[in-house]
Amino acid sequence: MNLLETVNPVAATGLFSYAWLMIAIPALGATVLLLAGRASDAWGHIVATLAPIISFVIGLVLFVQMLGRPVDQRAVSVPMWDLIPSGAWDIRVGLLVDQLSIVFVLLVTGVGSLIHIYSIGYMAHDPRRRRFFAYLNLFITAMLTLVLANNYLVLFIGWEGVGLASYLLIGFWQDRNSAAVAAKKAFVVNRVGDLGLTMAIFTMLAQFGSSSFIDVNNNAAHLSHGWATLLGFLLLLAACGKSAQVPLQSWLLDAMEGPTPVSALIHAATMVTAGVYLVVRSHAIYEQTAAATLGVAIVGTVTLLFGAWIGTAKDDIKKVLAGSTMSQIGYMMLAAGLGPIGAAFAIFHLLSHGFFKANMFLGAGSVMHGMNDDVNMRHYGALRKMMPATFLTFAMGYLAIIGFPFTAGYYSKDQIIEAAFTKSFTLGLLAMLGAAVTAFYMTRLMMMTFVGQKRWLDGVQPHESPAVMTIPLWILGVASLVAGLVMNNWIGGWLAPPTGAQVDNVGLFHVTATGLITMALVAVGIFLGWWFFRADVPSTAPVSRNPFTVAGRHDLYGDAFNEAVFMRPGQALVAGVDVLDVKVVDGSVMNSAGIVGGTSALLRRVQNGYVRSYALTMVFGTILVGVVLILGQIG
Amino acid sequence: MSFPLLTVLAAVPLIGGLALIWVRGATGRLVGIGVSLLTLVLGLVAFFSSSSLSEDVTWIGSIGAHYALGLDGMGKAMVLLTVVLVPAVLLAEWHVGEEPGARWGTSAFFGLALVLESFALLVFMATDVLLFYLVFEATLIPMYFLIGGWGGPRRAQAAVKFLIYSLAGGLVMLFGVIGVGVQTAQAGAPSFLISDVAALHLSSTTGRWLFVAFFIAFAVKAPMVPVHTWLPDTAEQATPGSSTLLVGILDKIGTFGMIRLCLGMFPEPSKWATPVILILALVSIFWGALMAIGSRNLMRLISYTSVSHFGFMVLGIFALTTQSLSGSIFYMLNHGFSTAALFLAVGYLVKRRGSADIGAFGGVEKVAPVGAGLFLVAGLSTLALPGMSSFISEFMVMAGTWQRHPWLAAISTLGTVLAALYVLLAYQRTMTGPATEVVQTHFTGRDVTGRERLVMVPLIALLLVFGFYPKPMLQVVEHTAKTTMATVGMTDPAPAAVQGGK
């Protein structure tokens, strides 16, 4: 591994000057669909689906051009307009198209396009389908703003923008109370994380006078240790919110209330990985603070186990996958927290995960589509014969996530585990353990859904989904299998400039002791998953006395914790303030003014023309309050 | 003498408003909206005028009172706010006189609103303390009748409470105004011109007393905790249009006055009082937000969100950095648009339901999606979502404050979480979930009309345009921020960690 100098981007020329079109096109799509209203019901979904496809094509062209450029010419800055010129600040809107942002663009628009296509089928019978597509386009707009920004403040606009899209889509079926509550919860918990990002930007402005990536990267070395550490932790807080990392994880499981394509796109493949992007993008800051970097690794490790644990206990197929998403993002955070050696692997795993998790979520949606929207795996079983395409493509994602040799997850995850061992034996061991648990819960999911006896509820007639849904599944399934082979020898070198470190490439047939042990553990996980669920599974969840299962079913008491620590005291506080406002603040002012004895008496006195004397009395009351306040200050 | 644009700008709505005493009915409505649109045009001319607009006529020579008007960056922003909001309010309250319980007709409402507009414009343009005081007090008269004439059953009490608080604040300010006159007279040349007062060398005791007199009046107006309780009572009873005029325009006089008069005339006492005021601002942010979360009435909820937002503005003003001050002035403008959008959108829904109780709603989105959508957009602006101009100003206030008082700024950020909670909680309780039976009867087939949507268009458009491109407005207000910084004698802290800076 070699550390590299920061490369400053070159000015945009040619097609790069039009990079903003990638954001503008889906923005236009969303605007047209929302303003045209019902008039666009007939064609809205087609327009909306074309938008990310066009953005994808532009991204692809830029990517190819970038491949043809010398390394120091690849990062391109695209200035746009002045945002906040104030005092010494000159915050400008601009884009940064570099090796890191372009892979995100391809992931977001590529997977995004497939999910748009899939949704044409999935949402076909929903009367509000057009609105759904408008929100999806809004999401693509915001997500591309997030990854293409050249400035933390512009990034933040995208950051809260995806939060809004997420809010709207989780609560898409908002006539369900549970969906509306989940949407609000997601937004509010994310706002807590966003405090980290806003305060980080305040700090950057105070320390560097700027929040642009260039200025932050170039001046990070001048930070005092204390500020660097604070900045690192503030960014980590932001990442925890967006990426559902412990302790801000509680919203993600509830977010599964949204339509399944949303879970695939936003809550698996793209938005929730933004925290990892933020940490990798801020590598110059983390290089100044070992403490915050270790914090990132610890949060990642805790969450990878936390999510995996939840994944083992849930019967709701989407919640198993959601737990799994937390867990896999935990791996990415762990990698990002290993410092320069891990950053490229974090992004590598982020991309593989984008493929296989989007694939499996859409697969779950396909299953639900055939099962009258039932999400309980205890009502599934033996679906492989009824839904062969869904089963086969799901199996590809399964192989990738458990790290079966030569699939995407094999390359990306094993390298994280190996890198973790070079940093700390404990982190490495825990990451390895997580791989075994992953194999267990995913095998459990496969067994309960596709294998075994059928446990379908009455009236359910499972059927395969239409081609508009299965074709995206095949594309993502194949990508899950081959993405690792394709990217393994390339990604490290490609991402070297934006991550600030050149990592050594690992061969396709690289065998290490760590790798072998991991594989053995994964095999144990698979075996246990098969062993426990090979026989018939009860249709209703048996009461469990196993504390591990009980805790897992309750999301490890995350909600109970929030309720006890924040919600109840918060409600008490609100009630207390309410009483004070009415009884003490309002009451004392009104009493000091001599206005007592009910409103009718008040009115009578007003009519008698006494209002001025009351006003005068009150003047003295108010002056008295002011004097006391001021004198209190002097003393 | 050049064309007295500022006087004409204030005179047009005054004359138009008085004319509505005689012109009534449908014609009165048209005249009213026409006058407000003419004022809008004049206001825009003044806003875009590059020459320095000022008028100064000696009024009462013996005491040094001047009829003096002027327009700086902050004044321009406030004039823009006023001339945009009044026509929007008139259009939104097109049928206010026909509603049950209305004491007078629609044209009377329009007339009072125009008179109020005139006085408010004069407040924002006055450069003489006595003139400022007189029009400041004069705004109370039309506002009192606007509250007392239309709205809920207990509006008479609300109007009285509003009047008493405002009069009390005004009387305290009167002491200040008299004090200022005495001081200039003692210095040799009696004058109430703000520039003359600022040039005085006041002893610190005198300066502090005068500062306190003005500040208390503005704190009542703004409104800051603990002198805020008149606002929720008033907003609960007044019509949405009156509340918009009150909170959107009149309350801005509080923060406007803090910058123009408190900081502008008493720099040293301002710095002396800063620690207390910053704490009061923080208290307002949280008090307002918590009360909003606990509110069971939508109109009270909105007025408490304003208490919280005024806390942010005051925080930015007294943090005394170029960015926080610019941010506060910009915040005054954005809050005007944003709170107007919220009051009016919620007003549409309340009118249909016949109640502002949160419990009276449920699942409105299902039957009136446009109305619910407008509520949500206005709410997102209230919670300062990036992309809305309210985000830019709130960001600048907090980021500017952070440069000097990182701890206070850090605490204030928690207010943004509470903002998400009070907006989305109210939206969830009223608009989402299955549509209740009552809601179905009241809302089915009665979604927001074309006229009502038209009112929202300019408000939302301005919030979005300034959200993505605030630069032109920031350049306008920065002048005031820089002048104020210079008057107070403060400079922005320099960045610590740059090449050679360590």
mmCIF file of C-alpha atoms in Angstrom, chain A residues 49-292:
data_model
loop_
_atom_site.group_PDB
_atom_site.id
_atom_site.type_symbol
_atom_site.label_atom_id
_atom_site.label_comp_id
_atom_site.label_asym_id
_atom_site.label_seq_id
_atom_site.Cartn_x
_atom_site.Cartn_y
_atom_site.Cartn_z
ATOM 1 C CA THR A 49 -38.124 5.199 -16.538
ATOM 2 C CA LEU A 50 -36.379 6.880 -19.435
ATOM 3 C CA ALA A 51 -34.864 9.516 -17.145
ATOM 4 C CA PRO A 52 -32.429 7.311 -15.202
ATOM 5 C CA ILE A 53 -31.661 5.370 -18.384
ATOM 6 C CA ILE A 54 -30.545 8.578 -20.105
ATOM 7 C CA SER A 55 -28.540 9.557 -17.051
ATOM 8 C CA PHE A 56 -26.964 6.115 -17.081
ATOM 9 C CA VAL A 57 -25.945 6.479 -20.715
ATOM 10 C CA ILE A 58 -24.382 9.882 -20.019
ATOM 11 C CA GLY A 59 -22.586 8.408 -17.030
ATOM 12 C CA LEU A 60 -21.338 5.525 -19.130
ATOM 13 C CA VAL A 61 -19.992 7.846 -21.812
ATOM 14 C CA LEU A 62 -18.181 9.922 -19.196
ATOM 15 C CA PHE A 63 -16.824 6.755 -17.624
ATOM 16 C CA VAL A 64 -15.432 5.530 -20.935
ATOM 17 C CA GLN A 65 -13.864 8.914 -21.582
ATOM 18 C CA MET A 66 -12.372 8.860 -18.133
ATOM 19 C CA LEU A 67 -10.855 5.432 -18.783
ATOM 20 C CA GLY A 68 -9.064 6.909 -21.774
ATOM 21 C CA ARG A 69 -7.542 9.768 -19.798
ATOM 22 C CA PRO A 70 -4.246 9.766 -17.907
ATOM 23 C CA VAL A 71 -4.663 9.231 -14.183
ATOM 24 C CA ASP A 72 -4.081 12.837 -13.155
ATOM 25 C CA GLN A 73 -6.670 14.084 -15.650
ATOM 26 C CA ARG A 74 -9.521 11.829 -14.526
ATOM 27 C CA ALA A 75 -10.987 13.938 -11.740
ATOM 28 C CA VAL A 76 -12.981 16.723 -13.335
ATOM 29 C CA SER A 77 -14.599 19.660 -11.639
ATOM 30 C CA VAL A 78 -17.705 21.194 -13.161
ATOM 31 C CA PRO A 79 -18.484 24.644 -11.739
ATOM 32 C CA MET A 80 -22.153 25.606 -11.710
ATOM 33 C CA TRP A 81 -23.235 28.715 -9.807
ATOM 34 C CA ASP A 82 -22.579 30.754 -6.676
ATOM 35 C CA LEU A 83 -24.686 29.650 -3.740
ATOM 36 C CA ILE A 84 -23.692 31.575 -0.619
ATOM 37 C CA PRO A 85 -21.361 34.514 -1.046
ATOM 38 C CA SER A 86 -21.227 36.035 2.421
ATOM 39 C CA GLY A 87 -18.361 37.705 4.221
ATOM 40 C CA ALA A 88 -15.281 35.639 3.535
ATOM 41 C CA TRP A 89 -17.310 32.629 2.439
ATOM 42 C CA ASP A 90 -17.820 31.824 -1.172
ATOM 43 C CA ILE A 91 -19.790 28.610 -1.292
ATOM 44 C CA ARG A 92 -20.400 27.495 -4.846
ATOM 45 C CA VAL A 93 -22.492 24.791 -6.388
ATOM 46 C CA GLY A 94 -20.350 22.533 -8.479
ATOM 47 C CA LEU A 95 -19.885 18.912 -9.435
ATOM 48 C CA LEU A 96 -16.914 16.636 -9.066
ATOM 49 C CA VAL A 97 -16.806 13.813 -11.569
ATOM 50 C CA ASP A 98 -13.993 11.568 -10.431
ATOM 51 C CA GLN A 99 -13.206 7.886 -10.146
ATOM 52 C CA LEU A 100 -15.249 7.564 -6.967
ATOM 53 C CA SER A 101 -18.305 9.545 -7.982
ATOM 54 C CA ILE A 102 -18.540 7.935 -11.424
ATOM 55 C CA VAL A 103 -18.812 4.406 -10.034
ATOM 56 C CA PHE A 104 -21.611 5.673 -7.812
ATOM 57 C CA VAL A 105 -23.286 7.311 -10.763
ATOM 58 C CA LEU A 106 -23.191 4.029 -12.651
ATOM 59 C CA LEU A 107 -24.503 2.106 -9.647
ATOM 60 C CA VAL A 108 -27.288 4.577 -8.890
ATOM 61 C CA THR A 109 -28.478 5.030 -12.456
ATOM 62 C CA GLY A 110 -27.813 1.427 -13.529
ATOM 63 C CA VAL A 111 -29.564 -0.284 -10.623
ATOM 64 C CA GLY A 112 -31.987 2.634 -10.563
ATOM 65 C CA SER A 113 -32.983 2.048 -14.184
ATOM 66 C CA LEU A 114 -33.526 -1.658 -13.589
ATOM 67 C CA ILE A 115 -35.684 -0.881 -10.580
ATOM 68 C CA HIS A 116 -37.714 1.638 -12.530
ATOM 69 C CA ILE A 117 -38.344 -1.024 -15.177
ATOM 70 C CA TYR A 118 -39.229 -3.605 -12.543
ATOM 71 C CA SER A 119 -41.625 -1.162 -10.880
ATOM 72 C CA ILE A 120 -43.631 -0.788 -14.073
ATOM 73 C CA GLY A 121 -44.772 -4.318 -13.420
ATOM 74 C CA TYR A 122 -44.720 -4.254 -9.654
ATOM 75 C CA MET A 123 -46.839 -1.114 -9.324
ATOM 76 C CA ALA A 124 -49.045 -1.842 -12.350
ATOM 77 C CA HIS A 125 -52.201 -2.134 -10.273
ATOM 78 C CA ASP A 126 -51.565 0.815 -7.973
ATOM 79 C CA PRO A 127 -53.772 3.817 -8.792
ATOM 80 C CA ARG A 128 -51.026 6.189 -7.658
ATOM 81 C CA ARG A 129 -48.295 4.627 -9.790
ATOM 82 C CA ARG A 130 -47.403 7.914 -11.499
ATOM 83 C CA ARG A 131 -46.752 9.568 -8.165
ATOM 84 C CA PHE A 132 -44.570 6.634 -7.183
ATOM 85 C CA PHE A 133 -42.470 7.125 -10.286
ATOM 86 C CA ALA A 134 -42.233 10.872 -9.667
ATOM 87 C CA TYR A 135 -40.811 10.158 -6.213
ATOM 88 C CA LEU A 136 -38.377 7.600 -7.654
ATOM 89 C CA ASN A 137 -37.090 10.226 -10.080
ATOM 90 C CA LEU A 138 -36.827 12.690 -7.218
ATOM 91 C CA PHE A 139 -34.723 10.154 -5.401
ATOM 92 C CA ILE A 140 -32.387 9.647 -8.361
ATOM 93 C CA THR A 141 -31.979 13.433 -8.620
ATOM 94 C CA ALA A 142 -31.095 13.814 -4.976
ATOM 95 C CA MET A 143 -28.808 10.773 -4.889
ATOM 96 C CA LEU A 144 -26.845 11.972 -7.915
ATOM 97 C CA THR A 145 -26.545 15.404 -6.303
ATOM 98 C CA LEU A 146 -25.176 13.718 -3.215
ATOM 99 C CA VAL A 147 -22.485 11.746 -5.027
ATOM 100 C CA LEU A 148 -21.583 14.344 -7.655
ATOM 101 C CA ALA A 149 -21.285 17.351 -5.328
ATOM 102 C CA ASN A 150 -17.841 18.938 -5.040
ATOM 103 C CA ASN A 151 -18.700 20.555 -1.754
ATOM 104 C CA TYR A 152 -20.004 19.290 1.567
ATOM 105 C CA LEU A 153 -22.878 21.767 1.596
ATOM 106 C CA VAL A 154 -24.077 20.721 -1.846
ATOM 107 C CA LEU A 155 -23.620 17.125 -0.782
ATOM 108 C CA PHE A 156 -25.850 17.935 2.170
ATOM 109 C CA ILE A 157 -28.573 19.217 -0.135
ATOM 110 C CA GLY A 158 -28.566 15.817 -1.827
ATOM 111 C CA TRP A 159 -28.195 14.130 1.550
ATOM 112 C CA GLU A 160 -31.435 15.582 2.916
ATOM 113 C CA GLY A 161 -32.995 15.289 -0.529
ATOM 114 C CA VAL A 162 -32.647 11.518 -0.468
ATOM 115 C CA GLY A 163 -34.045 11.682 3.037
ATOM 116 C CA LEU A 164 -37.127 13.414 1.682
ATOM 117 C CA ALA A 165 -37.490 10.886 -1.154
ATOM 118 C CA SER A 166 -37.075 8.118 1.371
ATOM 119 C CA TYR A 167 -39.743 9.714 3.596
ATOM 120 C CA LEU A 168 -42.177 10.027 0.717
ATOM 121 C CA LEU A 169 -41.598 6.481 -0.490
ATOM 122 C CA ILE A 170 -41.611 4.712 2.866
ATOM 123 C CA GLY A 171 -44.912 6.437 3.499
ATOM 124 C CA PHE A 172 -46.132 5.879 -0.042
ATOM 125 C CA TRP A 173 -49.080 3.859 1.169
ATOM 126 C CA GLN A 174 -49.712 6.519 3.776
ATOM 127 C CA ASP A 175 -53.298 5.552 4.435
ATOM 128 C CA ARG A 176 -51.673 2.782 6.457
ATOM 129 C CA ASN A 177 -50.793 4.214 9.838
ATOM 130 C CA SER A 178 -47.763 1.973 10.151
ATOM 131 C CA ALA A 179 -46.309 3.323 6.903
ATOM 132 C CA ALA A 180 -46.881 6.943 7.909
ATOM 133 C CA VAL A 181 -45.269 6.382 11.300
ATOM 134 C CA ALA A 182 -42.306 4.560 9.771
ATOM 135 C CA ALA A 183 -41.755 7.370 7.274
ATOM 136 C CA LYS A 184 -41.742 10.010 9.994
ATOM 137 C CA LYS A 185 -39.425 7.932 12.130
ATOM 138 C CA ALA A 186 -36.967 7.514 9.273
ATOM 139 C CA PHE A 187 -36.876 11.246 8.649
ATOM 140 C CA VAL A 188 -36.503 12.232 12.267
ATOM 141 C CA VAL A 189 -33.795 9.670 13.060
ATOM 142 C CA ASN A 190 -31.968 10.766 9.924
ATOM 143 C CA ARG A 191 -32.198 14.348 11.098
ATOM 144 C CA VAL A 192 -30.340 13.347 14.226
ATOM 145 C CA GLY A 193 -27.582 12.011 12.015
ATOM 146 C CA ASP A 194 -27.763 15.116 9.859
ATOM 147 C CA LEU A 195 -26.807 17.191 12.893
ATOM 148 C CA GLY A 196 -23.419 15.564 12.531
ATOM 149 C CA LEU A 197 -23.075 16.658 8.946
ATOM 150 C CA THR A 198 -24.301 20.203 9.522
ATOM 151 C CA MET A 199 -21.975 20.670 12.460
ATOM 152 C CA ALA A 200 -19.147 19.165 10.427
ATOM 153 C CA ILE A 201 -19.787 21.784 7.764
ATOM 154 C CA PHE A 202 -19.880 24.542 10.398
ATOM 155 C CA THR A 203 -16.518 23.289 11.631
ATOM 156 C CA MET A 204 -15.086 23.234 8.121
ATOM 157 C CA LEU A 205 -16.231 26.787 7.531
ATOM 158 C CA ALA A 206 -14.709 27.882 10.828
ATOM 159 C CA GLN A 207 -11.461 26.018 10.266
ATOM 160 C CA PHE A 208 -10.933 26.301 6.519
ATOM 161 C CA GLY A 209 -13.306 29.111 5.525
ATOM 162 C CA SER A 210 -14.706 26.720 2.940
ATOM 163 C CA SER A 211 -16.571 23.447 2.666
ATOM 164 C CA SER A 212 -15.371 22.406 -0.777
ATOM 165 C CA PHE A 213 -13.645 19.038 -1.084
ATOM 166 C CA ILE A 214 -10.528 20.669 -2.536
ATOM 167 C CA ASP A 215 -10.072 23.120 0.321
ATOM 168 C CA VAL A 216 -10.901 20.549 2.962
ATOM 169 C CA ASN A 217 -8.504 17.985 1.497
ATOM 170 C CA ASN A 218 -5.700 20.472 0.995
ATOM 171 C CA ASN A 219 -5.984 21.988 4.453
ATOM 172 C CA ALA A 220 -6.909 18.957 6.529
ATOM 173 C CA ALA A 221 -3.287 18.558 7.633
ATOM 174 C CA HIS A 222 -3.444 21.982 9.291
ATOM 175 C CA LEU A 223 -6.258 20.916 11.627
ATOM 176 C CA SER A 224 -5.500 20.688 15.290
ATOM 177 C CA HIS A 225 -5.832 17.196 16.650
ATOM 178 C CA GLY A 226 -8.918 18.064 18.667
ATOM 179 C CA TRP A 227 -10.809 19.555 15.751
ATOM 180 C CA ALA A 228 -9.795 16.712 13.448
ATOM 181 C CA THR A 229 -11.138 14.191 15.926
ATOM 182 C CA LEU A 230 -14.346 16.124 16.434
ATOM 183 C CA LEU A 231 -14.802 16.442 12.700
ATOM 184 C CA GLY A 232 -14.240 12.713 12.262
ATOM 185 C CA PHE A 233 -16.863 11.866 14.851
ATOM 186 C CA LEU A 234 -19.356 14.380 13.483
ATOM 187 C CA LEU A 235 -19.059 12.817 10.052
ATOM 188 C CA LEU A 236 -19.404 9.398 11.644
ATOM 189 C CA LEU A 237 -22.640 10.513 13.310
ATOM 190 C CA ALA A 238 -23.948 11.582 9.912
ATOM 191 C CA ALA A 239 -22.925 8.268 8.387
ATOM 192 C CA CYS A 240 -24.640 6.352 11.196
ATOM 193 C CA GLY A 241 -27.941 8.085 10.504
ATOM 194 C CA LYS A 242 -27.987 7.622 6.768
ATOM 195 C CA SER A 243 -26.488 4.154 6.747
ATOM 196 C CA ALA A 244 -28.535 2.808 9.655
ATOM 197 C CA GLN A 245 -25.500 2.009 11.775
ATOM 198 C CA VAL A 246 -25.721 1.485 15.517
ATOM 199 C CA PRO A 247 -26.887 3.553 17.418
ATOM 200 C CA LEU A 248 -29.083 5.168 14.716
ATOM 201 C CA GLN A 249 -30.158 1.884 13.139
ATOM 202 C CA SER A 250 -33.733 1.702 14.339
ATOM 203 C CA TRP A 251 -35.423 3.312 11.345
ATOM 204 C CA LEU A 252 -34.281 0.868 8.670
ATOM 205 C CA LEU A 253 -36.366 -2.124 9.714
ATOM 206 C CA ASP A 254 -39.493 0.021 9.862
ATOM 207 C CA ALA A 255 -38.620 1.489 6.470
ATOM 208 C CA MET A 256 -39.613 -1.853 4.980
ATOM 209 C CA GLU A 257 -43.168 -0.479 5.037
ATOM 210 C CA GLY A 258 -42.356 1.085 1.678
ATOM 211 C CA PRO A 259 -43.028 -0.702 -1.598
ATOM 212 C CA THR A 260 -40.370 -3.357 -2.206
ATOM 213 C CA PRO A 261 -38.653 -1.666 -5.186
ATOM 214 C CA VAL A 262 -38.016 1.231 -2.812
ATOM 215 C CA SER A 263 -36.448 -1.105 -0.298
ATOM 216 C CA ALA A 264 -34.237 -2.460 -3.066
ATOM 217 C CA LEU A 265 -33.140 0.870 -4.480
ATOM 218 C CA ILE A 266 -33.036 3.205 -1.511
ATOM 219 C CA HIS A 267 -32.805 0.991 1.521
ATOM 220 C CA ALA A 268 -30.338 -1.510 0.145
ATOM 221 C CA ALA A 269 -28.405 -0.587 -2.962
ATOM 222 C CA THR A 270 -27.845 3.138 -2.855
ATOM 223 C CA MET A 271 -29.041 5.640 -0.250
ATOM 224 C CA VAL A 272 -28.121 3.693 2.837
ATOM 225 C CA THR A 273 -24.589 3.313 1.547
ATOM 226 C CA ALA A 274 -24.156 7.095 1.416
ATOM 227 C CA GLY A 275 -22.594 7.038 4.871
ATOM 228 C CA VAL A 276 -19.800 4.829 3.556
ATOM 229 C CA TYR A 277 -19.338 7.235 0.669
ATOM 230 C CA LEU A 278 -19.116 10.140 3.106
ATOM 231 C CA VAL A 279 -16.422 8.464 5.190
ATOM 232 C CA VAL A 280 -14.379 7.447 2.152
ATOM 233 C CA ARG A 281 -14.774 10.910 0.640
ATOM 234 C CA SER A 282 -13.497 12.424 3.881
ATOM 235 C CA HIS A 283 -10.393 10.252 4.052
ATOM 236 C CA ALA A 284 -8.165 13.344 4.333
ATOM 237 C CA ILE A 285 -9.826 14.182 7.650
ATOM 238 C CA TYR A 286 -9.721 10.635 8.965
ATOM 239 C CA GLU A 287 -5.995 10.481 8.190
ATOM 240 C CA GLN A 288 -5.578 13.158 10.860
ATOM 241 C CA THR A 289 -7.428 11.276 13.576
ATOM 242 C CA ALA A 290 -6.792 7.709 14.578
ATOM 243 C CA ALA A 291 -9.491 7.881 17.237
ATOM 244 C CA ALA A 292 -12.339 8.767 14.901
#
